[in-house]
Coordinates of C-alpha atoms in Angstrom, one line a residue:
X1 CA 153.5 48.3 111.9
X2 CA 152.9 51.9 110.5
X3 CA 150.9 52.7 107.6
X4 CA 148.8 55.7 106.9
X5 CA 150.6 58.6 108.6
X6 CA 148.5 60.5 111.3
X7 CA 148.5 64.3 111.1
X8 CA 151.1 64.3 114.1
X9 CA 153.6 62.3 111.5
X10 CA 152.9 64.3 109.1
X11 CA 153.9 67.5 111.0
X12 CA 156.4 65.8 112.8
X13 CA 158.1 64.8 109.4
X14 CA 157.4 68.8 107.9
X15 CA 159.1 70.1 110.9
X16 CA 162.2 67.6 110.5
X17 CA 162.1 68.7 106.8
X18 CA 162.6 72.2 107.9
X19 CA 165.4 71.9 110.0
X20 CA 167.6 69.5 107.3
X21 CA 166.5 71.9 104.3
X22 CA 168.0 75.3 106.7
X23 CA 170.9 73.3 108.0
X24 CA 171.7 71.9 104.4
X25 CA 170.7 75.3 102.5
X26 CA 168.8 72.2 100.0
X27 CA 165.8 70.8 98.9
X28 CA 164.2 67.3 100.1
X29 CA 161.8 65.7 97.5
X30 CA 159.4 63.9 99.8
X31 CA 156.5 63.5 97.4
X32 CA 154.1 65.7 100.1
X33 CA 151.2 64.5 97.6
X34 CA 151.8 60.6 97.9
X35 CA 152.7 61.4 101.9
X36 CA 149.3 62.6 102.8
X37 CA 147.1 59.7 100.5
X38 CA 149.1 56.9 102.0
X39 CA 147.3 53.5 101.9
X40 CA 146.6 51.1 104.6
X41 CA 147.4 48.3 103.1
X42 CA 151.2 48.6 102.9
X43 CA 154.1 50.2 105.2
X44 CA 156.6 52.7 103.0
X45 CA 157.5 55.1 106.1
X46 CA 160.1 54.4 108.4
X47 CA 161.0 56.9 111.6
X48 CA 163.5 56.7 114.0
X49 CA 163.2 58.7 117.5
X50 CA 164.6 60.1 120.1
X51 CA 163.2 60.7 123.6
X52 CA 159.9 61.0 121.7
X53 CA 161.5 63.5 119.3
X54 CA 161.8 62.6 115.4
X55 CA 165.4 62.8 114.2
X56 CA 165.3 60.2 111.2
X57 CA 162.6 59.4 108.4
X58 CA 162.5 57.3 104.8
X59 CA 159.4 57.2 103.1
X60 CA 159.4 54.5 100.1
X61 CA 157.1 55.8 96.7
X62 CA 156.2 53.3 94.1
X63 CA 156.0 54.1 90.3
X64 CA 154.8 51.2 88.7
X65 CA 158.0 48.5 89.2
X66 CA 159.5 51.4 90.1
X67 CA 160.5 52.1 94.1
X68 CA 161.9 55.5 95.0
X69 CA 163.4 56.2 98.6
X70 CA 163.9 59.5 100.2
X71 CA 164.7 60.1 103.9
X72 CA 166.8 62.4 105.9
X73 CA 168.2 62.4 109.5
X74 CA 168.3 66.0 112.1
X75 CA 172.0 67.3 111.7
X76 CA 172.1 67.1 115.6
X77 CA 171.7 63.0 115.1
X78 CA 174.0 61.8 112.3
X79 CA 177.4 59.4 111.7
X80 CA 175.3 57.3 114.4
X81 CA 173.7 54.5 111.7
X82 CA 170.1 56.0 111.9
X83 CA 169.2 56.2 108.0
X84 CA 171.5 52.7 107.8
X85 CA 169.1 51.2 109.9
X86 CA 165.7 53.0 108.3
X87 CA 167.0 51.9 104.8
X88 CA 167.9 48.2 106.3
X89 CA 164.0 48.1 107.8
X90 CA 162.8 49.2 104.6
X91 CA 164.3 46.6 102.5
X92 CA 161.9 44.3 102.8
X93 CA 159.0 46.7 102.1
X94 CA 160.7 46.8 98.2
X95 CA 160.5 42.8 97.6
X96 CA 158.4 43.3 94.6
X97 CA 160.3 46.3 93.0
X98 CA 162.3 46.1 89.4
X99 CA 163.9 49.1 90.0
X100 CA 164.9 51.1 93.3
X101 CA 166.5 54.6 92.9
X102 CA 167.8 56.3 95.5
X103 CA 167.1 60.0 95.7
X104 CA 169.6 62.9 96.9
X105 CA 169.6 66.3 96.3
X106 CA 172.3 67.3 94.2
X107 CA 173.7 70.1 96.8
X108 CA 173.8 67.0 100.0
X109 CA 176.7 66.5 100.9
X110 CA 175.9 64.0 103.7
X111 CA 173.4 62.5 101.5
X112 CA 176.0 62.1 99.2
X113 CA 178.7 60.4 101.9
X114 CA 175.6 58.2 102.6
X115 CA 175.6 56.8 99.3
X116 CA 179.1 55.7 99.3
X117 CA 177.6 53.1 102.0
X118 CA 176.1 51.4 99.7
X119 CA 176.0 49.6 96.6
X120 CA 174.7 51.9 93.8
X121 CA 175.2 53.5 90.6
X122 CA 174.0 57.2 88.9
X123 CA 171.2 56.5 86.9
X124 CA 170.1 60.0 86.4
X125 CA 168.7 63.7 87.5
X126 CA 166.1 65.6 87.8
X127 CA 165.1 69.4 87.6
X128 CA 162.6 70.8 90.0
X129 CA 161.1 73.7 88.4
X130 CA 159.2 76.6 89.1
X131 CA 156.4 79.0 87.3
X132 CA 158.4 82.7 86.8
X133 CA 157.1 83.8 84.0
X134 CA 154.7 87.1 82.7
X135 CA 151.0 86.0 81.9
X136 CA 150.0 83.4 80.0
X137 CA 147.2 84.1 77.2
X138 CA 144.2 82.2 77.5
X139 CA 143.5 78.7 75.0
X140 CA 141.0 80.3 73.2
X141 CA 138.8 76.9 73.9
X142 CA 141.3 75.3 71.1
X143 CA 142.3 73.0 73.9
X144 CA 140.2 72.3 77.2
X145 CA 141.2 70.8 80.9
X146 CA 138.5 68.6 82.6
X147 CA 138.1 66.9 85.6
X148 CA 139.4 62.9 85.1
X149 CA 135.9 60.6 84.9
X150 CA 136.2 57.1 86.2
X151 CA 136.0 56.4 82.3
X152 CA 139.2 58.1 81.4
X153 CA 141.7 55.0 83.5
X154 CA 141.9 53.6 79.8
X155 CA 143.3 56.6 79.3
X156 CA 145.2 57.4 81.9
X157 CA 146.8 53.8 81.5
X158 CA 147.3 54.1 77.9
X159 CA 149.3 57.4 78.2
X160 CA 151.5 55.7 80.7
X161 CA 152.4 53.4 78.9
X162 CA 153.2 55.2 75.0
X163 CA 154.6 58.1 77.2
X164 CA 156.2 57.1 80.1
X165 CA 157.3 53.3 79.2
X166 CA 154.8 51.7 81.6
X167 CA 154.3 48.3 81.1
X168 CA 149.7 47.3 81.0
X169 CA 150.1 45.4 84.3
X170 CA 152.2 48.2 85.9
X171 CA 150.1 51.2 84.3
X172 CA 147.4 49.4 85.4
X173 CA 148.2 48.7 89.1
X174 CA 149.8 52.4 89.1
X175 CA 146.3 54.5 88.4
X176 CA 144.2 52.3 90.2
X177 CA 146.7 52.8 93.5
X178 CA 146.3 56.0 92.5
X179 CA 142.5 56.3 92.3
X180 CA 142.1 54.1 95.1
X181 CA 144.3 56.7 97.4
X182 CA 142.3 59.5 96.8
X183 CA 144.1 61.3 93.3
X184 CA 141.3 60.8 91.3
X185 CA 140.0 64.6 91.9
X186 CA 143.9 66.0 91.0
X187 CA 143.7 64.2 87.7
X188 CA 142.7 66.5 84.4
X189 CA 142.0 65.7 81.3
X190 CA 143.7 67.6 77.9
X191 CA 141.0 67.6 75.2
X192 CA 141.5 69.3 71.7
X193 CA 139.7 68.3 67.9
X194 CA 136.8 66.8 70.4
X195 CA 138.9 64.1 71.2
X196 CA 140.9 63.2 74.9
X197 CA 144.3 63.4 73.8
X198 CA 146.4 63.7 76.9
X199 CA 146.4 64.1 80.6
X200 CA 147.9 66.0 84.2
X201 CA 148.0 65.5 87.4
X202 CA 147.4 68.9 89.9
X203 CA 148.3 68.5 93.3
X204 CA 147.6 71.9 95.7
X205 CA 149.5 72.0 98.6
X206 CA 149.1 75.0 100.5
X207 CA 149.8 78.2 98.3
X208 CA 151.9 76.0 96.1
X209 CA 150.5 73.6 92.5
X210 CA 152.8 71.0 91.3
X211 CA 152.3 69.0 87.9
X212 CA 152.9 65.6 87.2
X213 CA 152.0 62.8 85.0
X214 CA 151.7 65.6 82.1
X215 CA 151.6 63.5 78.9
X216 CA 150.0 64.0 74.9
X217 CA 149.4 60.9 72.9
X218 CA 152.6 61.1 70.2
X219 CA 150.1 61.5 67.5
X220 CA 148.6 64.4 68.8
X221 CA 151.7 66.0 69.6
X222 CA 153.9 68.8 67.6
X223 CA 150.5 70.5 67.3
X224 CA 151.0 72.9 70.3
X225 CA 148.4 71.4 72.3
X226 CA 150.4 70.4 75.2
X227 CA 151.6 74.3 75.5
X228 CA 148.2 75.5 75.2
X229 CA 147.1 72.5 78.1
X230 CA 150.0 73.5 80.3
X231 CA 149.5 77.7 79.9
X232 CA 146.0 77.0 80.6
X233 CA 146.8 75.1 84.0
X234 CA 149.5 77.9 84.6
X235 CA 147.1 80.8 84.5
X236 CA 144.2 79.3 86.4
X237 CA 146.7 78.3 89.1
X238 CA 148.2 81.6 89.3
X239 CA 145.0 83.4 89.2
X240 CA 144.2 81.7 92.3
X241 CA 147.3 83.0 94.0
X242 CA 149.2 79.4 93.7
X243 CA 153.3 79.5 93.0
X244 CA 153.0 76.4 90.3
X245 CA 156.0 73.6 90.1
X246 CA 156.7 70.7 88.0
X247 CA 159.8 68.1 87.3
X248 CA 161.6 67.1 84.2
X249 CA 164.5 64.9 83.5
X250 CA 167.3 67.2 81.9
X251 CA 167.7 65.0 78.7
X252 CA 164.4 65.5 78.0
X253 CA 165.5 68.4 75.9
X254 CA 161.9 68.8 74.1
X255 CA 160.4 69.1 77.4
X256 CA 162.9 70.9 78.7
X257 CA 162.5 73.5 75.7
X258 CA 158.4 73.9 76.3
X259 CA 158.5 74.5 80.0
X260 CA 161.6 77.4 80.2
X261 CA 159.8 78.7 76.8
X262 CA 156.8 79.5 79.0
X263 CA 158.2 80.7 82.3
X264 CA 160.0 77.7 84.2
X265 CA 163.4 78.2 86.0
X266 CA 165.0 75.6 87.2
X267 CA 165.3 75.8 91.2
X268 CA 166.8 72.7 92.5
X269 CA 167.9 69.3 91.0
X270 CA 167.7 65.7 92.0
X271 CA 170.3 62.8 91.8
X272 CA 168.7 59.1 91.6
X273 CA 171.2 55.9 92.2
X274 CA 170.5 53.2 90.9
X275 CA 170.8 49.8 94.1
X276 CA 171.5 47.0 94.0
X277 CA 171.3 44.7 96.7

């Protein structure tokens, strides 16, 4: 049984990504972050090969209740059942899941034929963004970013859960899968009025920065602090030569607003289905 990917996986599985992304002129969301930290206690990747060459991969990431697959299979290798019989092996990998959305880039059209195969539903998209903006002033130390203490996962869980629906239990398990895989050092703290009032998450991959987990308590919010926390991460990303992404659901309007308002583009877009078994 597999479970934490070895760096030959891992390059195998960038190289495959290549190839599909070319061929399909799209772009795969395979959660690089979560790929590299993966825990030992649990299998959520599944490959298929061919004469020792890997032409078929689906990697499962957990949110909370929440179980996202992504996979994709070499253009030289499909209409032959390989991702049917990735997702069938998976299936019992998501016994303990509420939810399981299936992800597709917008643009695949033979992830989209794929879908047909199976019993789901739209649920919604997603925008994957990215920094193209002119410089960003500096906070003025009206709001500061720190490194996450082990103190903060009250925090942490609490802005899960008024920000992003968490239930405790699920917020809970969530940051402390997180911490115990190695995220702890990504995670920043947004302070303002001497008081924690928010969070995000920095993950540096390469020359590229992506955000996630970016949330204000509502109370604090409307105040400009979480434009002041996100320009700050922004500019000392891009002063260190990184490109800087970050994802937001398209209804989020209010998001949506802050993020083109200081330099986001949108660059591709994701489709999740919702399955049922």
């Amino acid at each position: 049984m597999m479970m934490r990917l070895t760096v030959t996986q891992l390059n195998e599985i960038k190289a495959l990504q290549q190839a599909v992304e070319k061929h399909d002129g799209i772009e795969l969301k395979l959660n690089w972050d979560m790929l590299e930290n993966r825990s030992d206690a649990e299998q959520t990747d599944f490959m298929a090969y061919d004469s020792g060459r890997l032409v078929g991969f689906l990697g499962l990431y957990s949110f909370g209740s929440k179980i996202e697959v992504c996979g994709m299979v070499h253009p030289n290798y499909r209409r032959k059942g390989i991702f049917s019989g990735l997702f069938r092996e998976s299936i019992p990998a998501m016994g303990k899941a509420v939810k399981i959305l299936l992800n597709v880039p917008a643009d695949s059209v033979s992830g989209k034929a794929w879908l047909e195969t199976v019993n789901c539903t739209f649920e919604e998209s997603e925008y994957m963004m990215k920094w193209d903006g002119e410089a960003l002033p500096d906070s003025g130390g009206s709001v500061r970013l720190r490194p996450s203490l082990p103190e903060d996962i009250g925090m942490k869980v609490q802005l899960d859960i008024v920000c992003f629906d968490f239930k405790a239990e699920e917020a809970l398990a969530y940051n402390g899968r997180l911490e115990k895989d190695g995220f702890q050092k990504e995670f920043y703290m947004i302070e303002a009025e001497g008081k924690t009032v928010g969070k995000m998450r920095i993950h540096r991959d390469g020359e590229g920065s992506g955000i996630y987990g970016f949330a204000v308590l509502p109370e604090f919010q409307g105040k400009g602090y979480g434009r002041k926390a996100l320009q700050e991460a922004v500019r000392v990303e891009t002063s260190r030569g990184q490109r800087v992404y970050l994802d937001v659901q398209p209804e989020n309007e209010k998001a949506l607003s802050l993020y083109t308002s200081i330099g986001f583009i949108k660059e591709s877009q994701q489709d999740y289905y919702l399955y049922s078994n």
